[in-house]
Amino acid sequence: MSTSTAEHDSYLVENWDTETLIDYLKEQNLKLDDDDLGILRKQKVTGLSFLDLTEEKYEKWGMAGGPATLLAKEAKTLKEKPKRAFSSYKSLSEVLAKYGIDSNGTDTIPLFSLQTHEIQESDKHFEHCMAEILVRLKNYGSLVVDSLEAMRNEYVVAILHTAINITRDSTGEELSMRPEYEVIGDDSTGRVDFAIKKAENLICITEDKPERNLIEGLAQNIKQLESSCQTNLKKRKRNDDDDFDYLYGIVTTARDWHFLLYTPGKISQGSKLPFSIVFSEDALDKESVEYRTLRDGVKKVLGVVVGLLKDRACAEDDSPSKKKARIEEYRSKK
């Protein structure tokens, strides 16, 4: 995903409006009630003013001492610990070093066992996805290495929406997808290309990159997963150290698809080589080998994406220990 300077600036606390600030504070699990948030709205507190407010000022406005103290501490934390934009991570080796992996490539990232779903040839969502892809091939022509981001995104979106629909039909779980979704972690922040959620919890983060930027896309996706996991854990009501969560990551060029599994302190990949889809305009002939190749590629990628979404969505209400056992099993099989 390309990010403009203006978008970078929007991640700065100083540029937050009142509602953005309140959304952030809600995610920090500070136990603020409607009265506390009402004071922030009434006083039109923005990110810029928030950084300089004191306990005394909040109390003068009628806020109780407890939340006043927490808000002042949160402002101090934000001032002392500026967050780094996801887009600033260019080196995969820098990111992997945190996980004890000495490499600037994917060859040494440990593997996990992919959970896949068998896509039926007659599945209505699969057929609709293929129809959408063929329309785009007819209008755009073949997808090539230097194709525009907007073109790549259309194929990625078609596949992600299809995967969500198949997952919904298969499990009954209600999922949603948010493009350009802002994630704020302990150390990093920014907008992710596509966030898939079950209720308010993030379960899968997708980063779309051109082929030339694939390695930095992997680095950024790992940081996005790290921050997303931190966001999920902050929303929980548990106060002990035994909480556990995991998320799946997807890094794609539309043609090539890489799958990641993140848990706090550990990163794994689904395969050494990417799953690939060849978007060739020759596939417009449904009797051609190219059409069969396209169909098989889409079906295979969908099977992986649906499998990961099913796994994570159905595990949402599991205990931390059960989630941990599940992930240990996936990793032990490799």
mmCIF file of C-alpha atoms in Angstrom:
data_model
loop_
_atom_site.group_PDB
_atom_site.id
_atom_site.type_symbol
_atom_site.label_atom_id
_atom_site.label_comp_id
_atom_site.label_asym_id
_atom_site.label_seq_id
_atom_site.Cartn_x
_atom_site.Cartn_y
_atom_site.Cartn_z
ATOM 1 C CA MET A 1 0.000 0.000 0.000
ATOM 2 C CA SER A 2 1.352 3.420 -0.869
ATOM 3 C CA THR A 3 1.046 6.044 1.852
ATOM 4 C CA SER A 4 1.196 9.785 1.341
ATOM 5 C CA THR A 5 2.825 12.288 3.677
ATOM 6 C CA ALA A 6 -0.618 13.532 4.620
ATOM 7 C CA GLU A 7 -1.611 10.015 5.647
ATOM 8 C CA HIS A 8 1.547 9.723 7.747
ATOM 9 C CA ASP A 9 0.613 12.928 9.534
ATOM 10 C CA SER A 10 -2.858 11.623 10.323
ATOM 11 C CA TYR A 11 -1.273 9.020 12.581
ATOM 12 C CA LEU A 12 0.154 11.741 14.844
ATOM 13 C CA VAL A 13 -1.759 12.342 18.058
ATOM 14 C CA GLU A 14 -1.583 16.077 17.427
ATOM 15 C CA ASN A 15 -3.809 15.656 14.371
ATOM 16 C CA TRP A 16 -6.577 13.633 16.030
ATOM 17 C CA ASP A 17 -10.008 15.196 16.339
ATOM 18 C CA THR A 18 -12.136 14.580 19.429
ATOM 19 C CA GLU A 19 -13.830 11.411 18.183
ATOM 20 C CA THR A 20 -10.551 9.868 17.001
ATOM 21 C CA LEU A 21 -9.082 10.564 20.432
ATOM 22 C CA ILE A 22 -12.084 8.976 22.136
ATOM 23 C CA ASP A 23 -11.873 5.900 19.894
ATOM 24 C CA TYR A 24 -8.228 5.519 20.882
ATOM 25 C CA LEU A 25 -8.968 5.921 24.602
ATOM 26 C CA LYS A 26 -11.719 3.295 24.417
ATOM 27 C CA GLU A 27 -9.204 0.804 23.029
ATOM 28 C CA GLN A 28 -6.837 1.421 25.950
ATOM 29 C CA ASN A 29 -9.322 -0.157 28.373
ATOM 30 C CA LEU A 30 -9.140 2.783 30.796
ATOM 31 C CA LYS A 31 -12.670 2.048 32.044
ATOM 32 C CA LEU A 32 -13.908 5.512 31.076
ATOM 33 C CA ASP A 33 -17.682 5.872 31.294
ATOM 34 C CA ASP A 34 -20.081 8.001 29.258
ATOM 35 C CA ASP A 35 -19.758 10.889 31.729
ATOM 36 C CA ASP A 36 -15.979 10.970 31.288
ATOM 37 C CA LEU A 37 -16.231 10.846 27.500
ATOM 38 C CA GLY A 38 -18.979 13.454 27.612
ATOM 39 C CA ILE A 39 -16.601 15.872 29.336
ATOM 40 C CA LEU A 40 -14.031 15.359 26.572
ATOM 41 C CA ARG A 41 -16.687 16.090 23.965
ATOM 42 C CA LYS A 42 -18.094 19.102 25.813
ATOM 43 C CA GLN A 43 -14.632 20.622 26.194
ATOM 44 C CA LYS A 44 -13.782 19.731 22.573
ATOM 45 C CA VAL A 45 -10.572 17.986 23.590
ATOM 46 C CA THR A 46 -8.499 17.061 20.528
ATOM 47 C CA GLY A 47 -5.275 15.095 20.325
ATOM 48 C CA LEU A 48 -3.214 18.268 20.456
ATOM 49 C CA SER A 49 -4.865 19.618 23.605
ATOM 50 C CA PHE A 50 -5.004 16.167 25.225
ATOM 51 C CA LEU A 51 -1.214 16.005 25.398
ATOM 52 C CA ASP A 52 -1.069 19.091 27.644
ATOM 53 C CA LEU A 53 -4.026 18.483 29.952
ATOM 54 C CA THR A 54 -3.433 17.831 33.660
ATOM 55 C CA GLU A 55 -5.351 15.974 36.354
ATOM 56 C CA GLU A 56 -6.292 19.306 37.874
ATOM 57 C CA LYS A 57 -7.824 20.531 34.629
ATOM 58 C CA TYR A 58 -9.964 17.403 34.253
ATOM 59 C CA GLU A 59 -11.125 17.682 37.861
ATOM 60 C CA LYS A 60 -11.959 21.351 37.334
ATOM 61 C CA TRP A 61 -14.228 20.233 34.501
ATOM 62 C CA GLY A 62 -16.032 17.884 36.890
ATOM 63 C CA MET A 63 -14.251 14.594 36.224
ATOM 64 C CA ALA A 64 -13.582 12.210 39.106
ATOM 65 C CA GLY A 65 -10.012 11.812 40.299
ATOM 66 C CA GLY A 66 -9.581 8.223 39.087
ATOM 67 C CA PRO A 67 -10.190 8.753 35.370
ATOM 68 C CA ALA A 68 -8.459 12.150 35.555
ATOM 69 C CA THR A 69 -5.282 10.429 36.743
ATOM 70 C CA LEU A 70 -5.501 7.731 34.063
ATOM 71 C CA LEU A 71 -5.988 10.275 31.274
ATOM 72 C CA ALA A 72 -3.031 12.351 32.432
ATOM 73 C CA LYS A 73 -0.854 9.220 32.552
ATOM 74 C CA GLU A 74 -1.978 8.169 29.069
ATOM 75 C CA ALA A 75 -1.082 11.601 27.693
ATOM 76 C CA LYS A 76 2.355 11.340 29.283
ATOM 77 C CA THR A 77 2.872 7.920 27.705
ATOM 78 C CA LEU A 78 1.925 9.214 24.266
ATOM 79 C CA LYS A 79 4.327 12.140 24.577
ATOM 80 C CA GLU A 80 7.236 10.042 25.794
ATOM 81 C CA LYS A 81 6.783 7.153 23.393
ATOM 82 C CA PRO A 82 6.043 8.284 19.829
ATOM 83 C CA LYS A 83 4.688 5.521 17.633
ATOM 84 C CA ARG A 84 6.335 4.487 14.403
ATOM 85 C CA ALA A 85 4.293 4.268 11.190
ATOM 86 C CA PHE A 86 3.902 0.804 9.666
ATOM 87 C CA SER A 87 5.013 2.207 6.319
ATOM 88 C CA SER A 88 8.399 3.156 7.786
ATOM 89 C CA TYR A 89 9.401 -0.491 8.197
ATOM 90 C CA LYS A 90 11.438 -1.306 5.096
ATOM 91 C CA SER A 91 13.813 -3.974 6.413
ATOM 92 C CA LEU A 92 12.492 -7.477 7.012
ATOM 93 C CA SER A 93 15.694 -8.373 8.880
ATOM 94 C CA GLU A 94 15.049 -5.565 11.386
ATOM 95 C CA VAL A 95 11.562 -6.878 12.109
ATOM 96 C CA LEU A 96 12.527 -10.559 12.202
ATOM 97 C CA ALA A 97 15.378 -9.889 14.630
ATOM 98 C CA LYS A 98 12.787 -9.245 17.344
ATOM 99 C CA TYR A 99 11.597 -12.818 16.827
ATOM 100 C CA GLY A 100 15.064 -14.338 16.959
ATOM 101 C CA ILE A 101 15.312 -14.815 13.185
ATOM 102 C CA ASP A 102 18.505 -13.644 11.470
ATOM 103 C CA SER A 103 17.450 -13.157 7.850
ATOM 104 C CA ASN A 104 16.229 -10.590 5.342
ATOM 105 C CA GLY A 105 14.178 -13.190 3.490
ATOM 106 C CA THR A 106 11.439 -15.688 4.183
ATOM 107 C CA ASP A 107 13.593 -18.814 3.952
ATOM 108 C CA THR A 108 14.239 -19.053 7.712
ATOM 109 C CA ILE A 109 10.762 -18.102 8.958
ATOM 110 C CA PRO A 110 9.342 -21.226 10.658
ATOM 111 C CA LEU A 111 6.396 -22.980 9.047
ATOM 112 C CA PHE A 112 2.943 -23.751 10.384
ATOM 113 C CA SER A 113 0.325 -26.158 9.096
ATOM 114 C CA LEU A 114 -2.233 -24.288 6.991
ATOM 115 C CA GLN A 115 -5.875 -24.953 7.773
ATOM 116 C CA THR A 116 -7.645 -25.190 4.416
ATOM 117 C CA HIS A 117 -11.237 -25.420 3.250
ATOM 118 C CA GLU A 118 -12.313 -27.364 0.177
ATOM 119 C CA ILE A 119 -13.964 -24.989 -2.288
ATOM 120 C CA GLN A 120 -16.689 -26.705 -4.262
ATOM 121 C CA GLU A 121 -16.754 -26.115 -8.020
ATOM 122 C CA SER A 122 -20.455 -25.300 -7.776
ATOM 123 C CA ASP A 123 -20.142 -22.869 -4.851
ATOM 124 C CA LYS A 124 -22.183 -19.778 -5.739
ATOM 125 C CA HIS A 125 -19.678 -17.403 -4.163
ATOM 126 C CA PHE A 126 -16.794 -18.992 -6.059
ATOM 127 C CA GLU A 127 -18.709 -18.701 -9.335
ATOM 128 C CA HIS A 128 -19.503 -15.050 -8.597
ATOM 129 C CA CYS A 129 -15.837 -14.385 -7.829
ATOM 130 C CA MET A 130 -14.754 -15.938 -11.123
ATOM 131 C CA ALA A 131 -17.303 -13.829 -12.995
ATOM 132 C CA GLU A 132 -15.958 -10.658 -11.343
ATOM 133 C CA ILE A 133 -12.387 -11.583 -12.203
ATOM 134 C CA LEU A 134 -13.250 -12.243 -15.850
ATOM 135 C CA VAL A 135 -14.977 -8.868 -16.137
ATOM 136 C CA ARG A 136 -11.828 -7.171 -14.874
ATOM 137 C CA LEU A 137 -9.589 -9.166 -17.199
ATOM 138 C CA LYS A 138 -11.769 -8.123 -20.113
ATOM 139 C CA ASN A 139 -11.620 -4.451 -19.128
ATOM 140 C CA TYR A 140 -8.041 -4.236 -17.821
ATOM 141 C CA GLY A 141 -6.193 -6.944 -19.689
ATOM 142 C CA SER A 142 -3.633 -9.211 -18.045
ATOM 143 C CA LEU A 143 -2.279 -8.369 -14.600
ATOM 144 C CA VAL A 144 1.460 -7.779 -14.915
ATOM 145 C CA VAL A 145 4.318 -6.918 -12.563
ATOM 146 C CA ASP A 146 3.922 -3.145 -12.907
ATOM 147 C CA SER A 147 0.111 -3.042 -12.899
ATOM 148 C CA LEU A 148 -1.378 -0.178 -10.906
ATOM 149 C CA GLU A 149 -2.297 -0.653 -7.258
ATOM 150 C CA ALA A 150 -5.943 0.100 -8.018
ATOM 151 C CA MET A 151 -6.033 -2.808 -10.473
ATOM 152 C CA ARG A 152 -4.403 -5.226 -8.025
ATOM 153 C CA ASN A 153 -6.762 -4.157 -5.274
ATOM 154 C CA GLU A 154 -9.825 -5.090 -7.298
ATOM 155 C CA TYR A 155 -8.685 -8.701 -7.598
ATOM 156 C CA VAL A 156 -7.649 -8.845 -3.938
ATOM 157 C CA VAL A 157 -10.974 -7.400 -2.777
ATOM 158 C CA ALA A 158 -12.947 -9.870 -4.896
ATOM 159 C CA ILE A 159 -11.115 -12.806 -3.334
ATOM 160 C CA LEU A 160 -11.338 -11.509 0.244
ATOM 161 C CA HIS A 161 -15.064 -10.772 -0.012
ATOM 162 C CA THR A 162 -15.640 -14.221 -1.478
ATOM 163 C CA ALA A 163 -13.665 -15.845 1.331
ATOM 164 C CA ILE A 164 -15.724 -13.993 3.939
ATOM 165 C CA ASN A 165 -18.992 -15.050 2.283
ATOM 166 C CA ILE A 166 -17.961 -18.706 2.100
ATOM 167 C CA THR A 167 -16.779 -18.607 5.722
ATOM 168 C CA ARG A 168 -20.081 -17.073 6.809
ATOM 169 C CA ASP A 169 -22.069 -19.788 5.014
ATOM 170 C CA SER A 170 -19.844 -22.553 6.363
ATOM 171 C CA THR A 171 -19.703 -21.483 10.012
ATOM 172 C CA GLY A 172 -22.567 -19.081 10.653
ATOM 173 C CA GLU A 173 -19.993 -16.652 12.048
ATOM 174 C CA GLU A 174 -20.539 -12.981 11.216
ATOM 175 C CA LEU A 175 -17.401 -11.349 9.835
ATOM 176 C CA SER A 176 -16.754 -7.901 8.409
ATOM 177 C CA MET A 177 -13.959 -6.284 6.411
ATOM 178 C CA ARG A 178 -12.647 -2.742 6.804
ATOM 179 C CA PRO A 179 -10.388 -1.144 4.179
ATOM 180 C CA GLU A 180 -7.814 1.454 5.239
ATOM 181 C CA TYR A 181 -8.404 0.489 8.864
ATOM 182 C CA GLU A 182 -6.332 2.330 11.458
ATOM 183 C CA VAL A 183 -4.543 0.170 14.022
ATOM 184 C CA ILE A 184 -2.725 1.666 17.009
ATOM 185 C CA GLY A 185 -0.265 -0.582 18.815
ATOM 186 C CA ASP A 186 2.161 -0.015 21.653
ATOM 187 C CA ASP A 187 5.031 0.928 19.346
ATOM 188 C CA SER A 188 3.608 1.180 15.834
ATOM 189 C CA THR A 189 0.559 2.617 14.142
ATOM 190 C CA GLY A 190 -0.984 3.176 10.748
ATOM 191 C CA ARG A 191 -3.657 2.083 8.348
ATOM 192 C CA VAL A 192 -3.784 -1.499 7.131
ATOM 193 C CA ASP A 193 -5.063 -2.245 3.641
ATOM 194 C CA PHE A 194 -7.777 -4.674 4.760
ATOM 195 C CA ALA A 195 -8.748 -5.735 8.276
ATOM 196 C CA ILE A 196 -11.126 -8.651 8.768
ATOM 197 C CA LYS A 197 -12.957 -8.654 12.079
ATOM 198 C CA LYS A 198 -15.284 -10.817 14.097
ATOM 199 C CA ALA A 199 -17.340 -8.379 16.147
ATOM 200 C CA GLU A 200 -14.741 -5.912 17.462
ATOM 201 C CA ASN A 201 -11.756 -8.251 17.372
ATOM 202 C CA LEU A 202 -9.259 -8.288 14.524
ATOM 203 C CA ILE A 203 -8.619 -11.764 13.127
ATOM 204 C CA CYS A 204 -6.814 -11.241 9.804
ATOM 205 C CA ILE A 205 -4.787 -8.370 8.333
ATOM 206 C CA THR A 206 -3.994 -8.089 4.613
ATOM 207 C CA GLU A 207 -1.233 -6.009 3.029
ATOM 208 C CA ASP A 208 -1.295 -5.470 -0.748
ATOM 209 C CA LYS A 209 2.080 -4.723 -2.327
ATOM 210 C CA PRO A 210 3.630 -4.581 -5.793
ATOM 211 C CA GLU A 211 6.098 -7.382 -6.396
ATOM 212 C CA ARG A 212 9.121 -5.087 -6.055
ATOM 213 C CA ASN A 213 8.053 -4.196 -2.482
ATOM 214 C CA LEU A 214 7.038 -7.659 -1.329
ATOM 215 C CA ILE A 215 9.778 -8.018 1.302
ATOM 216 C CA GLU A 216 8.928 -4.715 2.965
ATOM 217 C CA GLY A 217 5.271 -5.732 2.764
ATOM 218 C CA LEU A 218 6.079 -8.796 4.858
ATOM 219 C CA ALA A 219 7.928 -6.621 7.385
ATOM 220 C CA GLN A 220 5.009 -4.208 7.611
ATOM 221 C CA ASN A 221 2.431 -6.980 7.906
ATOM 222 C CA ILE A 222 4.289 -8.514 10.852
ATOM 223 C CA LYS A 223 4.248 -5.141 12.628
ATOM 224 C CA GLN A 224 0.565 -4.737 11.743
ATOM 225 C CA LEU A 225 -0.197 -8.145 13.252
ATOM 226 C CA GLU A 226 1.805 -7.292 16.353
ATOM 227 C CA SER A 227 -0.144 -4.057 16.869
ATOM 228 C CA SER A 228 -3.477 -5.722 16.047
ATOM 229 C CA CYS A 229 -2.827 -8.402 18.651
ATOM 230 C CA GLN A 230 -2.017 -5.718 21.225
ATOM 231 C CA THR A 231 -5.272 -3.969 20.321
ATOM 232 C CA ASN A 232 -7.272 -7.180 20.785
ATOM 233 C CA LEU A 233 -5.699 -7.949 24.144
ATOM 234 C CA LYS A 234 -6.362 -4.438 25.459
ATOM 235 C CA LYS A 235 -10.054 -4.876 24.739
ATOM 236 C CA ARG A 236 -10.253 -7.996 26.890
ATOM 237 C CA LYS A 237 -11.410 -7.799 30.479
ATOM 238 C CA ARG A 238 -8.744 -10.208 31.684
ATOM 239 C CA ASN A 239 -6.126 -8.648 33.931
ATOM 240 C CA ASP A 240 -3.733 -11.586 34.291
ATOM 241 C CA ASP A 241 -0.667 -12.544 32.304
ATOM 242 C CA ASP A 242 -2.181 -15.732 30.887
ATOM 243 C CA ASP A 243 -4.160 -14.133 28.067
ATOM 244 C CA PHE A 244 -3.252 -15.331 24.582
ATOM 245 C CA ASP A 245 -4.306 -14.387 21.088
ATOM 246 C CA TYR A 246 -3.323 -15.117 17.520
ATOM 247 C CA LEU A 247 -3.974 -13.540 14.137
ATOM 248 C CA TYR A 248 -3.410 -14.426 10.524
ATOM 249 C CA GLY A 249 -1.671 -12.160 8.048
ATOM 250 C CA ILE A 250 -1.838 -12.063 4.265
ATOM 251 C CA VAL A 251 0.719 -10.332 2.070
ATOM 252 C CA THR A 252 -0.222 -10.352 -1.587
ATOM 253 C CA THR A 253 0.633 -8.889 -4.960
ATOM 254 C CA ALA A 254 -2.751 -10.217 -6.187
ATOM 255 C CA ARG A 255 -0.752 -12.769 -8.164
ATOM 256 C CA ASP A 256 1.311 -14.163 -5.258
ATOM 257 C CA TRP A 257 -0.154 -14.842 -1.804
ATOM 258 C CA HIS A 258 1.863 -15.318 1.395
ATOM 259 C CA PHE A 259 0.237 -16.369 4.678
ATOM 260 C CA LEU A 260 1.509 -15.597 8.178
ATOM 261 C CA LEU A 261 0.551 -16.725 11.673
ATOM 262 C CA TYR A 262 1.283 -14.331 14.531
ATOM 263 C CA THR A 263 1.320 -14.927 18.267
ATOM 264 C CA PRO A 264 3.024 -12.647 20.797
ATOM 265 C CA GLY A 265 6.752 -13.168 20.362
ATOM 266 C CA LYS A 266 6.524 -15.603 17.454
ATOM 267 C CA ILE A 267 5.898 -15.468 13.694
ATOM 268 C CA SER A 268 5.365 -18.357 11.268
ATOM 269 C CA GLN A 269 4.599 -18.706 7.565
ATOM 270 C CA GLY A 270 2.264 -21.096 5.800
ATOM 271 C CA SER A 271 4.644 -22.148 3.020
ATOM 272 C CA LYS A 272 8.114 -21.490 1.669
ATOM 273 C CA LEU A 273 6.734 -20.513 -1.727
ATOM 274 C CA PRO A 274 3.704 -18.315 -2.414
ATOM 275 C CA PHE A 275 0.352 -19.530 -3.676
ATOM 276 C CA SER A 276 -0.077 -18.014 -7.126
ATOM 277 C CA ILE A 277 -2.890 -16.927 -9.433
ATOM 278 C CA VAL A 278 -2.158 -16.101 -13.081
ATOM 279 C CA PHE A 279 -4.474 -13.296 -14.227
ATOM 280 C CA SER A 280 -4.108 -13.621 -18.000
ATOM 281 C CA GLU A 281 -6.607 -12.208 -20.482
ATOM 282 C CA ASP A 282 -6.210 -15.477 -22.405
ATOM 283 C CA ALA A 283 -8.376 -16.965 -19.637
ATOM 284 C CA LEU A 284 -11.390 -15.178 -21.134
ATOM 285 C CA ASP A 285 -11.723 -18.252 -23.340
ATOM 286 C CA LYS A 286 -13.376 -20.715 -20.964
ATOM 287 C CA GLU A 287 -12.177 -23.638 -23.054
ATOM 288 C CA SER A 288 -8.543 -22.612 -22.688
ATOM 289 C CA VAL A 289 -5.803 -23.991 -20.476
ATOM 290 C CA GLU A 290 -5.364 -20.444 -19.129
ATOM 291 C CA TYR A 291 -8.946 -20.382 -17.856
ATOM 292 C CA ARG A 292 -8.472 -23.704 -16.078
ATOM 293 C CA THR A 293 -5.202 -22.443 -14.583
ATOM 294 C CA LEU A 294 -6.888 -19.246 -13.384
ATOM 295 C CA ARG A 295 -9.792 -21.156 -11.887
ATOM 296 C CA ASP A 296 -7.512 -23.617 -10.094
ATOM 297 C CA GLY A 297 -5.334 -20.804 -8.735
ATOM 298 C CA VAL A 298 -8.283 -18.824 -7.383
ATOM 299 C CA LYS A 299 -9.785 -21.958 -5.885
ATOM 300 C CA LYS A 300 -6.550 -22.868 -4.118
ATOM 301 C CA VAL A 301 -6.003 -19.387 -2.656
ATOM 302 C CA LEU A 302 -9.635 -19.169 -1.571
ATOM 303 C CA GLY A 303 -9.308 -22.539 0.137
ATOM 304 C CA VAL A 304 -6.440 -21.227 2.255
ATOM 305 C CA VAL A 305 -8.038 -17.870 3.098
ATOM 306 C CA VAL A 306 -11.357 -19.486 4.040
ATOM 307 C CA GLY A 307 -9.544 -22.115 6.094
ATOM 308 C CA LEU A 308 -7.687 -19.467 8.086
ATOM 309 C CA LEU A 309 -10.796 -17.334 8.618
ATOM 310 C CA LYS A 310 -12.827 -20.344 9.744
ATOM 311 C CA ASP A 311 -10.123 -21.386 12.163
ATOM 312 C CA ARG A 312 -9.694 -17.964 13.732
ATOM 313 C CA ALA A 313 -13.386 -17.026 13.810
ATOM 314 C CA CYS A 314 -14.410 -20.280 15.474
ATOM 315 C CA ALA A 315 -11.624 -19.935 18.056
ATOM 316 C CA GLU A 316 -12.677 -16.440 19.135
ATOM 317 C CA ASP A 317 -14.551 -17.603 22.229
ATOM 318 C CA ASP A 318 -12.039 -20.287 23.208
ATOM 319 C CA SER A 319 -10.020 -19.937 26.400
ATOM 320 C CA PRO A 320 -6.433 -18.661 26.087
ATOM 321 C CA SER A 321 -5.087 -22.112 26.963
ATOM 322 C CA LYS A 322 -7.181 -23.764 24.259
ATOM 323 C CA LYS A 323 -6.032 -21.222 21.668
ATOM 324 C CA LYS A 324 -2.428 -21.763 22.687
ATOM 325 C CA ALA A 325 -2.759 -25.550 22.390
ATOM 326 C CA ARG A 326 -4.311 -25.154 18.945
ATOM 327 C CA ILE A 327 -1.417 -23.029 17.687
ATOM 328 C CA GLU A 328 1.218 -25.292 19.194
ATOM 329 C CA GLU A 329 -0.340 -28.161 17.270
ATOM 330 C CA TYR A 330 -0.267 -26.213 13.988
ATOM 331 C CA ARG A 331 3.391 -25.376 14.483
ATOM 332 C CA SER A 332 4.434 -28.827 15.680
ATOM 333 C CA LYS A 333 3.131 -30.443 12.495
ATOM 334 C CA LYS A 334 5.828 -28.583 10.565
#
